[in-house]
mmCIF file of C-alpha atoms and ligand atoms in Angstrom:
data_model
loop_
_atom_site.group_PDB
_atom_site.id
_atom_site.type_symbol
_atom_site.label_atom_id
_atom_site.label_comp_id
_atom_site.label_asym_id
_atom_site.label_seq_id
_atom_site.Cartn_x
_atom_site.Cartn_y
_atom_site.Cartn_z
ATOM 1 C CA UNK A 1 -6.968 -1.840 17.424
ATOM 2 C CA UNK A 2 -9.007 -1.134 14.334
ATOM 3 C CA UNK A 3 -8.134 -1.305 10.957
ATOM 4 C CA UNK A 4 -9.831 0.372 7.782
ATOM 5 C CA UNK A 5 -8.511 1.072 4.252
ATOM 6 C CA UNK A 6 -10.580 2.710 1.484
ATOM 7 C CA UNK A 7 -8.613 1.400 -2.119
ATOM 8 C CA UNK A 8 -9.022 -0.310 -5.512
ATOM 9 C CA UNK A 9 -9.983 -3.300 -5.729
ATOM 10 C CA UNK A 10 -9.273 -4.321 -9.138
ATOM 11 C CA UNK A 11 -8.649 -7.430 -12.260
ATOM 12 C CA UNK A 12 -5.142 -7.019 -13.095
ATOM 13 C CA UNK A 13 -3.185 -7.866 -16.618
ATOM 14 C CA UNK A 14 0.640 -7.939 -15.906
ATOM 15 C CA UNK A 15 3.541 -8.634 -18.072
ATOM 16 C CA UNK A 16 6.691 -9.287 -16.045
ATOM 17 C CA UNK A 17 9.871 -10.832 -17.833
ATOM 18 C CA UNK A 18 8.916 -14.058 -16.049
ATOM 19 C CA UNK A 19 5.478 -14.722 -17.029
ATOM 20 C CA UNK A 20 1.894 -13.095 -17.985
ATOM 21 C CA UNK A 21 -1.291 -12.948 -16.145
ATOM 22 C CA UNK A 22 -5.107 -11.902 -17.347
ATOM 23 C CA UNK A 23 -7.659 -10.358 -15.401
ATOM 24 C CA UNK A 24 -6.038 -11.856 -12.031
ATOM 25 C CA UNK A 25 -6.788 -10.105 -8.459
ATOM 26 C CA UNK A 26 -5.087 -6.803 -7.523
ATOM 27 C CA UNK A 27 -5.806 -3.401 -5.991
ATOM 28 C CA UNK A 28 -4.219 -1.095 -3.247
ATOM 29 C CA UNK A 29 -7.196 -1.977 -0.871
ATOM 30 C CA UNK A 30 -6.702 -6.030 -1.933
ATOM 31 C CA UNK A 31 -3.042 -5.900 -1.052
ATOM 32 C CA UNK A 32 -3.288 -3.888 2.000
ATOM 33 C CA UNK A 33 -6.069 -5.297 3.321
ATOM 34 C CA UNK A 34 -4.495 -8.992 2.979
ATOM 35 C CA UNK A 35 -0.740 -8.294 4.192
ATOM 36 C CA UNK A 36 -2.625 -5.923 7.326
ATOM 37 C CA UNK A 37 -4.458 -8.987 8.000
ATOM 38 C CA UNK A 38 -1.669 -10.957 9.161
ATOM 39 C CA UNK A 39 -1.598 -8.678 12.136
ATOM 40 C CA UNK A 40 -4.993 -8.361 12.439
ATOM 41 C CA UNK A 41 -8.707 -7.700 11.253
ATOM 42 C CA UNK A 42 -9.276 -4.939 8.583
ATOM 43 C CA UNK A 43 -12.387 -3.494 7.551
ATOM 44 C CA UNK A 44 -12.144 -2.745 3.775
ATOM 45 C CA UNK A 45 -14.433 0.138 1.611
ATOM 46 C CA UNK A 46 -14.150 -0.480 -2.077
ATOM 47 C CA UNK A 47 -16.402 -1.278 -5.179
ATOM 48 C CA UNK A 48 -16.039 -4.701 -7.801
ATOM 49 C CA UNK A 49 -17.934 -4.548 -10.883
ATOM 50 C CA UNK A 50 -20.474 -7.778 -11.356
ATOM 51 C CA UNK A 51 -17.488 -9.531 -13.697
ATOM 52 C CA UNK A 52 -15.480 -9.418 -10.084
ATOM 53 C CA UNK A 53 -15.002 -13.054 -8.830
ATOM 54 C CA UNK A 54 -16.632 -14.453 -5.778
ATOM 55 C CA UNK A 55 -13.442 -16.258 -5.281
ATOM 56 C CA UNK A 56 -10.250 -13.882 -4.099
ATOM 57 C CA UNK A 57 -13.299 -12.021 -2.168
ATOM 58 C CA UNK A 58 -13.891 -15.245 -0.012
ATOM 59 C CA UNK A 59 -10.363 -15.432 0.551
ATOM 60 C CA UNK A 60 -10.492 -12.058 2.319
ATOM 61 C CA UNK A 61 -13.163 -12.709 4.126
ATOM 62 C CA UNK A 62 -11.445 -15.777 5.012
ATOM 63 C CA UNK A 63 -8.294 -13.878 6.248
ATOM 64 C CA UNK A 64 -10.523 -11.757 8.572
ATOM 65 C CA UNK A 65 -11.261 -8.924 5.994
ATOM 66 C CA UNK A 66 -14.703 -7.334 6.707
ATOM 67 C CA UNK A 67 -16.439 -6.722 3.832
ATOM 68 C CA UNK A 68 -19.324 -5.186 4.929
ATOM 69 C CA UNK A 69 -18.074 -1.696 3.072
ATOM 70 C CA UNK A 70 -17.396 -3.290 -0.210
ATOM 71 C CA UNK A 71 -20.383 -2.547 -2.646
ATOM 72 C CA UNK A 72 -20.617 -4.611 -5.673
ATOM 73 C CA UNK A 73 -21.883 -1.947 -8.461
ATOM 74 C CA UNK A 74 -23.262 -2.735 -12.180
ATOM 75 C CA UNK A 75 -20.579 -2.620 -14.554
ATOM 76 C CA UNK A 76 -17.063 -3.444 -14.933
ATOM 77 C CA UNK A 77 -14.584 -4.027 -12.310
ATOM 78 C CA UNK A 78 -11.818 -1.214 -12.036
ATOM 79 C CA UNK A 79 -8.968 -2.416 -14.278
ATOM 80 C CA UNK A 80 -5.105 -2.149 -14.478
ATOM 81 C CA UNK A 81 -2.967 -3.296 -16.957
ATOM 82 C CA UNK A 82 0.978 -2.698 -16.372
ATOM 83 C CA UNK A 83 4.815 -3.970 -18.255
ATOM 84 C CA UNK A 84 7.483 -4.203 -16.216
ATOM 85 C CA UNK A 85 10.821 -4.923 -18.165
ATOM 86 C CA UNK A 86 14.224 -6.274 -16.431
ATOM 87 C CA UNK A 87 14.304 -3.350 -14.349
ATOM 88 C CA UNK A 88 11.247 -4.467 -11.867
ATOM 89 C CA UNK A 89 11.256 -1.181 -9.812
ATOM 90 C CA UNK A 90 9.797 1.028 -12.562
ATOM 91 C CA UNK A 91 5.857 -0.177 -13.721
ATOM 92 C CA UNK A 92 4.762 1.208 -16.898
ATOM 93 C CA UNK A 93 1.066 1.431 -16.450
ATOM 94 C CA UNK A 94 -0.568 0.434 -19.836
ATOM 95 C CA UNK A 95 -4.248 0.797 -19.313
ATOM 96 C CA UNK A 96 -6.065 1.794 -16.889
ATOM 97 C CA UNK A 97 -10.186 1.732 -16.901
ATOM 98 C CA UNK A 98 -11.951 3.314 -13.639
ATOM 99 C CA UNK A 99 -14.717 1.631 -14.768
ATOM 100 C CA UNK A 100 -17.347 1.309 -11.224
ATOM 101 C CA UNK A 101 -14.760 3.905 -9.893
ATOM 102 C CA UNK A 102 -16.282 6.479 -11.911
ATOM 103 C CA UNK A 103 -19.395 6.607 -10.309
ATOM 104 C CA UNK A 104 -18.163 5.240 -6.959
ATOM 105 C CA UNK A 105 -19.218 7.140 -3.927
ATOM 106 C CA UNK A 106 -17.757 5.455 -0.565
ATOM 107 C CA UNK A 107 -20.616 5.366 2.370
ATOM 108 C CA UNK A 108 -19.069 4.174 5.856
ATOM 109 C CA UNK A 109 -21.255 1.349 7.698
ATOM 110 C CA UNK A 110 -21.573 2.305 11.441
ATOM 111 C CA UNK A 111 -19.423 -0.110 12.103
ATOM 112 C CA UNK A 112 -16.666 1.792 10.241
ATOM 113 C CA UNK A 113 -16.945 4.672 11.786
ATOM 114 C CA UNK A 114 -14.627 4.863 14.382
ATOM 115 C CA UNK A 115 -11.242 3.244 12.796
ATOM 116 C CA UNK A 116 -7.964 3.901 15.330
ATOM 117 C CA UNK A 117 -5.458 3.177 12.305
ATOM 118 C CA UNK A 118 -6.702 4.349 8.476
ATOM 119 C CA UNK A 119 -5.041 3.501 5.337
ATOM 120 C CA UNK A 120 -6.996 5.955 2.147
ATOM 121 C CA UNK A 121 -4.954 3.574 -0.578
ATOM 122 C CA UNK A 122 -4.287 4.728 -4.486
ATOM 123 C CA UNK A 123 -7.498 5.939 -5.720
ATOM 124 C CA UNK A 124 -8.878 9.062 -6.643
ATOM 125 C CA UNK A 125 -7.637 11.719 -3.643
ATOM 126 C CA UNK A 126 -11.781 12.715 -3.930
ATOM 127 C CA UNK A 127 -12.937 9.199 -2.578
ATOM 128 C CA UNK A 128 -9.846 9.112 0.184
ATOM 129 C CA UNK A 129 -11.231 12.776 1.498
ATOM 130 C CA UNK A 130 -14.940 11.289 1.140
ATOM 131 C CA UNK A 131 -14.053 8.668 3.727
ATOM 132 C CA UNK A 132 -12.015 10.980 5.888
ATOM 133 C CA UNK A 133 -15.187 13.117 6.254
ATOM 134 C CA UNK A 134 -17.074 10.685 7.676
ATOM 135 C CA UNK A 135 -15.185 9.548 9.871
ATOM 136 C CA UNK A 136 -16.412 10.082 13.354
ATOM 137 C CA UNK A 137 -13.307 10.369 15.675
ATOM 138 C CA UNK A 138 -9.966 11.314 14.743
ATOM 139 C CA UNK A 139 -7.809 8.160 14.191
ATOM 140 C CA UNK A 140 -4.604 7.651 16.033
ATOM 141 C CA UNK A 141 -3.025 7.851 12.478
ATOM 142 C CA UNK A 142 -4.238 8.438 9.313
ATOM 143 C CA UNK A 143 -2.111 7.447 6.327
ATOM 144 C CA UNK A 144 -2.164 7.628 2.268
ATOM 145 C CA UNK A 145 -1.169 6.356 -1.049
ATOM 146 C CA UNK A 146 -0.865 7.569 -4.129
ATOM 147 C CA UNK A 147 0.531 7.226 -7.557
ATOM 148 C CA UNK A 148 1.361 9.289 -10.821
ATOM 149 C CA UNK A 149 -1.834 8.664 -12.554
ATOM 150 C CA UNK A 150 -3.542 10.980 -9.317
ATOM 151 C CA UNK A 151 -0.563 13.357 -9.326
ATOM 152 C CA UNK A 152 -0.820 14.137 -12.877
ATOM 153 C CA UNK A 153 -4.494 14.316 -13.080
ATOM 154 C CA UNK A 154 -5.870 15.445 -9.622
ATOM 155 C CA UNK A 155 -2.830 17.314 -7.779
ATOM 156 C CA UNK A 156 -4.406 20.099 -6.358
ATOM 157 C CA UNK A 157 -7.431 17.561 -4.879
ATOM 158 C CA UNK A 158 -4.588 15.033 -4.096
ATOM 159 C CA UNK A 159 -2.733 18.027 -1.665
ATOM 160 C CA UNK A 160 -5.866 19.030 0.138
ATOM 161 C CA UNK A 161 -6.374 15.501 1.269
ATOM 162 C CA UNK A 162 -2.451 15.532 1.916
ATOM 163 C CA UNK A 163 -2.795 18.384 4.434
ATOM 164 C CA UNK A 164 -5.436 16.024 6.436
ATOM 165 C CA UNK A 165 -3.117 13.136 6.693
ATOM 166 C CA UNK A 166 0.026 11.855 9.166
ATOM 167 C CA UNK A 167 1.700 9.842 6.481
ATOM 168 C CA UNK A 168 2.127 9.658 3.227
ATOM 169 C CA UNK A 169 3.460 6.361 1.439
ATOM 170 C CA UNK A 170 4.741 7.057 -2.016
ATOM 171 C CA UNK A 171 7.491 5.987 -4.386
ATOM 172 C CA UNK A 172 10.506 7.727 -5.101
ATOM 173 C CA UNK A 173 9.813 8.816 -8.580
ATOM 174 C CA UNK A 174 6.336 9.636 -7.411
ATOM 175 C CA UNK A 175 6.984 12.083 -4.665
ATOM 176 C CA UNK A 176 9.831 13.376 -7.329
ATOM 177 C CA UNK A 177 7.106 14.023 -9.408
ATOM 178 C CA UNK A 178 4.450 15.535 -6.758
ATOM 179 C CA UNK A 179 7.494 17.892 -4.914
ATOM 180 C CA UNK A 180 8.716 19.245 -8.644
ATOM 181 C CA UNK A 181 11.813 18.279 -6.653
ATOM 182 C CA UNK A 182 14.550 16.445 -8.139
ATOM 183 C CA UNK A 183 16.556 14.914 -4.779
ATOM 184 C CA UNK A 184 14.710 12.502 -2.737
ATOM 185 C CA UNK A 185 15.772 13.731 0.715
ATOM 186 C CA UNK A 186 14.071 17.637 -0.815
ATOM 187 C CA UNK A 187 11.322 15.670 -2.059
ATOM 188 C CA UNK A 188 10.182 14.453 1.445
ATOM 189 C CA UNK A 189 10.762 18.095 2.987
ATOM 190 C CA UNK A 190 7.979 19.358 0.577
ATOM 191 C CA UNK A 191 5.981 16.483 1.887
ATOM 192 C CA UNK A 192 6.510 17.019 5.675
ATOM 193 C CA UNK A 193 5.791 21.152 4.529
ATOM 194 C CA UNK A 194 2.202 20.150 3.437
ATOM 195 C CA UNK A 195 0.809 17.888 6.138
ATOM 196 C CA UNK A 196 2.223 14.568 7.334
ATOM 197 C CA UNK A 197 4.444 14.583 9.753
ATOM 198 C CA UNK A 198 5.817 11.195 8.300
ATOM 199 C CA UNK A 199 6.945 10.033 4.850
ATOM 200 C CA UNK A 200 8.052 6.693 4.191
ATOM 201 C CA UNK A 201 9.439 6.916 0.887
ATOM 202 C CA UNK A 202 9.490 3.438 -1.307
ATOM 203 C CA UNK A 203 12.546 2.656 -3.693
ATOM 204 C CA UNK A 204 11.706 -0.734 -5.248
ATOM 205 C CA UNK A 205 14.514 -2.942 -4.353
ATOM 206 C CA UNK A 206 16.597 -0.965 -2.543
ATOM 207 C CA UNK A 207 13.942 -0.654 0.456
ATOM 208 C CA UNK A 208 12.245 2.366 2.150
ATOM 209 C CA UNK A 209 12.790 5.700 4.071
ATOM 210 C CA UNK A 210 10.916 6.757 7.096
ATOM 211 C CA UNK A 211 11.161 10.632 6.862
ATOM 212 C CA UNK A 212 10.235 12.332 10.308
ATOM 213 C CA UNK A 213 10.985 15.980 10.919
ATOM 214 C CA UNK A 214 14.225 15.220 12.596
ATOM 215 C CA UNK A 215 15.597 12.061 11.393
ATOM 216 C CA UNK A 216 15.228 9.197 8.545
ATOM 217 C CA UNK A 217 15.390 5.779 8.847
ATOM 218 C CA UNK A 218 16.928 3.123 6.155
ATOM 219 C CA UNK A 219 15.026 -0.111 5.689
ATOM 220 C CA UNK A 220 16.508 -2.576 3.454
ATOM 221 C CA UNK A 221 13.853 -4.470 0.763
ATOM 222 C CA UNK A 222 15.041 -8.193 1.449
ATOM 223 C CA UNK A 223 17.054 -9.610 -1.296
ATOM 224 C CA UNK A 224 15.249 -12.098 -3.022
ATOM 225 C CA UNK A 225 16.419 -15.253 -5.334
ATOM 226 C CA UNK A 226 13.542 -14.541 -7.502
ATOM 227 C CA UNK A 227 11.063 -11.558 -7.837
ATOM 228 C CA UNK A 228 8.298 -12.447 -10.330
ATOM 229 C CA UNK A 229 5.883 -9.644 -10.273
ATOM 230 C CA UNK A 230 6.121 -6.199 -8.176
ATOM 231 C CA UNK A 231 2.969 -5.056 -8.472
ATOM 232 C CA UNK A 232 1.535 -4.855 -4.842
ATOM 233 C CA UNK A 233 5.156 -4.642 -2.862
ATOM 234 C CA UNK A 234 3.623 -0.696 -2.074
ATOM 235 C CA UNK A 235 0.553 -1.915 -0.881
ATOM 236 C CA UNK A 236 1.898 -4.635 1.072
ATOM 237 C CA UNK A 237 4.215 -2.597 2.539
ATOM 238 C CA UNK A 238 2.038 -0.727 4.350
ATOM 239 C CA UNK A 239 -0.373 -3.070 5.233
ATOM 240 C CA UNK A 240 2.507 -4.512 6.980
ATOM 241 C CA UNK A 241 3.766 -1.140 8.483
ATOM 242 C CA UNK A 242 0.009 -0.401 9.799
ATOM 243 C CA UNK A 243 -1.214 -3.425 10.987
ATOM 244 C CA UNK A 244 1.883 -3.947 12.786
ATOM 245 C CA UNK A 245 1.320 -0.898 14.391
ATOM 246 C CA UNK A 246 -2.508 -1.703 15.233
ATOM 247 C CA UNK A 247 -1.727 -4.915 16.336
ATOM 248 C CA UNK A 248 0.963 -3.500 18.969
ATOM 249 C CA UNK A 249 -1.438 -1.123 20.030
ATOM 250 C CA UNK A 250 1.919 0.508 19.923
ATOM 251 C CA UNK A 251 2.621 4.405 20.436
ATOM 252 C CA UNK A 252 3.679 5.452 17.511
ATOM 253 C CA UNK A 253 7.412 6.233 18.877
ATOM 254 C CA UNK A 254 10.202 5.581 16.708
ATOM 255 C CA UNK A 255 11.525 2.412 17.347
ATOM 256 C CA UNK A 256 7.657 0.908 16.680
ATOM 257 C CA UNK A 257 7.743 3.258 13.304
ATOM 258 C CA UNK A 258 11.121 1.886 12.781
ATOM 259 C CA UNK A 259 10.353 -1.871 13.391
ATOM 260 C CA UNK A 260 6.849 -0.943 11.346
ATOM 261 C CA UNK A 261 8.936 -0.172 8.614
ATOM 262 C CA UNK A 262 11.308 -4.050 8.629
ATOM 263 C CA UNK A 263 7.458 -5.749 9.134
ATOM 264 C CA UNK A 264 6.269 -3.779 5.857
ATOM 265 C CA UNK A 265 9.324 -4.735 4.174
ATOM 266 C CA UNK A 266 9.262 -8.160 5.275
ATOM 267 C CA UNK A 267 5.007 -8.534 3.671
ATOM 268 C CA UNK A 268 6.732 -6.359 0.709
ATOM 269 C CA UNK A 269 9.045 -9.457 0.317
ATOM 270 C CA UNK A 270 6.439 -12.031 -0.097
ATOM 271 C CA UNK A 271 4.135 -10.002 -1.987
ATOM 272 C CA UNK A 272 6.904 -9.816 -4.702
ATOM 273 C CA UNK A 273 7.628 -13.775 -5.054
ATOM 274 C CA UNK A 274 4.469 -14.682 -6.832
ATOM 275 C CA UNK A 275 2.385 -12.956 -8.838
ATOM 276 C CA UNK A 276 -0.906 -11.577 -7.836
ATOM 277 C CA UNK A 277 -1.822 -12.683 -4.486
ATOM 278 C CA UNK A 278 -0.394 -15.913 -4.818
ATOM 279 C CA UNK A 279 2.214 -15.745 -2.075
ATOM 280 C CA UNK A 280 -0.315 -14.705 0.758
ATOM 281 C CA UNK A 281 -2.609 -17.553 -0.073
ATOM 282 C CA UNK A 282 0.452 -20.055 1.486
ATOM 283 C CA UNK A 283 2.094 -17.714 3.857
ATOM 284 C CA UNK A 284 2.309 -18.915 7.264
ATOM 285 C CA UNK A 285 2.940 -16.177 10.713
ATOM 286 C CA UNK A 286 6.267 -18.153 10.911
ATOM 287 C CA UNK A 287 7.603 -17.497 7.550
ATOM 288 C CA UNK A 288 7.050 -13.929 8.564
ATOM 289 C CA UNK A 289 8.486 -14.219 11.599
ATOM 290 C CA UNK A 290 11.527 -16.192 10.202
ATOM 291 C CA UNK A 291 11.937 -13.009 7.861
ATOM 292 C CA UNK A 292 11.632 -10.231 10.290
ATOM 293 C CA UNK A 293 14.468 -12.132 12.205
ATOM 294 C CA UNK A 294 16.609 -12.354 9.201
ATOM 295 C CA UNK A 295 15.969 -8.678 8.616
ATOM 296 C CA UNK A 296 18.305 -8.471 11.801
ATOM 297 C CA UNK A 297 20.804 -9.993 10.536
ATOM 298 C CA UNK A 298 20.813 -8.576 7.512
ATOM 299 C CA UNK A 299 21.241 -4.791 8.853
ATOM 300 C CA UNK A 300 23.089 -5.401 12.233
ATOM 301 C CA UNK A 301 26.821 -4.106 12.383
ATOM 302 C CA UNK A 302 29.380 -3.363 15.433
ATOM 303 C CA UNK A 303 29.262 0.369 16.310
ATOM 304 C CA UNK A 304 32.676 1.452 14.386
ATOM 305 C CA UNK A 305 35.322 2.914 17.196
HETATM 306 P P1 AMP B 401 1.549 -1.093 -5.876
HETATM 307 O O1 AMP B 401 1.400 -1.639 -4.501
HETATM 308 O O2 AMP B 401 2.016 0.322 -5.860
HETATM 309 O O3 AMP B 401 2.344 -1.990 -6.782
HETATM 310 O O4 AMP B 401 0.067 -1.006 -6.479
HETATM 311 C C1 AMP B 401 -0.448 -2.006 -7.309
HETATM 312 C C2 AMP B 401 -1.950 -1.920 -7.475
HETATM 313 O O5 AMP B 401 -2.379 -0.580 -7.762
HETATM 314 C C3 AMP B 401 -2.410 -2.752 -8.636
HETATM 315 O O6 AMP B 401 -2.941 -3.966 -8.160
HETATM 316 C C4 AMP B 401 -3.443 -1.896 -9.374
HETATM 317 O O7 AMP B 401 -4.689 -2.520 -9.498
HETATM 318 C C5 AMP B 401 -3.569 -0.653 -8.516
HETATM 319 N N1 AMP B 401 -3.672 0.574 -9.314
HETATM 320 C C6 AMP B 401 -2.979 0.882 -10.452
HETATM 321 N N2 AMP B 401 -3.339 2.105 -10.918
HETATM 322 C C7 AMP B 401 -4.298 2.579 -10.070
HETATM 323 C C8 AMP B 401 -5.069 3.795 -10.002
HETATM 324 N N3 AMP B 401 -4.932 4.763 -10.917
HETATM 325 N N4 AMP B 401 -5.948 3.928 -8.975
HETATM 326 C C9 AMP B 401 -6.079 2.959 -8.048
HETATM 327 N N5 AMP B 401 -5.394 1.803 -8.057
HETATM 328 C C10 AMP B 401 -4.505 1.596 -9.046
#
């Protein structure tokens, strides 16, 4: 089934306790579009600057990322720069330059027109509705991300696209943030009372809920000898979820949401071990698979009598 994510694509500078990295590939749509493609093909909207490298874009393209929606605009690239200190869950976004975001207006090739899964990634909530407008049919499920920088400076724009979405990926001190609420579990109610009908809820390393009306489901994150850089475990997470789901073709029932969630926690994983996109470039479709198995064992328990 079809694929398309609107996002950043962005140069990254990072600072993790275990290393540094300059101007090195990043973005929602970069992340999501690479783990989703390990399911399947994704068709990616976006805009790089003319300082963005032809490099990490071949690499998508090589991974069965259409790039026929990515427009490469005079000027800078969109940059972030973020710390994260021994605690790895909480980024502390240092910089952050829209740059050829500013200006960006997102126009849909034909081609795009008619996606059955959509991911509108962490960017301004303007650009996600832009691409909802013109889309042609309604998707089989529409989902979104977004972070503090939108909540704090676009929240009323960032609910109206929330009221035209299924699912909303967030992070727990995000959606803290967006519901004005303090407990998680409160947080996602306010959620599921302005749109979606899912939540998945992301908490670093201590994994994920899936919020549906009715019930929640606990995903573990995997635990890792080494983490070296974070940034991207979101995005990977549900590039996982989704193209799992596209690749099923699956109804969206939930044991697939459920198992959606252990494959976006299992891309999370590898996204985390390297920095950038470092990981993905060796990954192998058995090293996943080898995960989502351990994920099994890792959760499975004899019902208690
Ligand atoms: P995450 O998956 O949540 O770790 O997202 C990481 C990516 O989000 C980084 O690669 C950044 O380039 C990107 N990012 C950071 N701030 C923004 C923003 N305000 N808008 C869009 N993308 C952003």
């Amino acid at each position: 089934m079809s694929m398309l994510v609107v996002g950043s694509v962005a140069l990254d500078s990072l600072e993790t306790p275990f290393g540094v990295r300059k101007d090195v590939p990043g973005g929602s749509a970069t992340f999501f579009s690479t783990a989703a493609s390990f399911f399947g093909p994704v068709q990616l909207v976006g805009v790089v600057g003319e300082d963005f490298p032809e490099e990490p874009l071949r690499f998508l393209a090589d991974r069965g990322v259409d790039l026929a929606g990515l427009t490469r605009a005079q000027g800078r690239t969109f940059r972030w720069s973020g710390r994260y200190g021994y605690d790895l869950n909480e980024a502390q976004t240092l910089d952050t330059q829209l740059n050829v975001f500013g200006e960006f207006r997102p126009e849909l090739p034909e081609a795009f027109r008619r996606p059955d899964f959509l991911f509108l990634g962490n960017i301004h909530p303007e650009l996600q509705g832009q691409v909802l407008d013109q889309v042609a049919a309604r998707p089989k499920l529409v989902a979104m991300d977004t972070m503090n920088f939108w909540i704090e400076g676009t929240r009323e724009k960032l609910l109206e696209v929330l009221a035209r979405v299924d699912l909303l990926f967030i992070n727990d001190a995000e959606v803290r943030q967006l519901s004005r609420e303090h407990n998680v579990v409160k947080a996602a109610r306010f959620v599921l009372a302005h749109g979606p009908t899912l939540v998945v809820v992301k908490r670093g390393e201590y994994g994920a809920l899936l919020f549906e009306k009715e019930q929640v489901f606990a995903a573990p994150a995997y635990p890792l000898d080494e983490v070296f850089d974070p940034t991207g475990a979101g995005d990977s997470f549900a590039g996982g979820f989704m193209g799992f789901l596209a690749n099923r073709g699956a109804d969206l029932d939930a044991d697939s949401l459920r198992q959606a969630c252990v494959a976006g926690s299992t891309l999370a994983s590898f996204c985390v071990e390297r920095f950038s996109l470092d990981r993905f470039r060796e990954l192998t479709r058995r090293e996943i698979d080898e995960r989502l198995a351990a994920f099994r064992t890792l959760t499975d328990f004899r019902p208690i009598a």
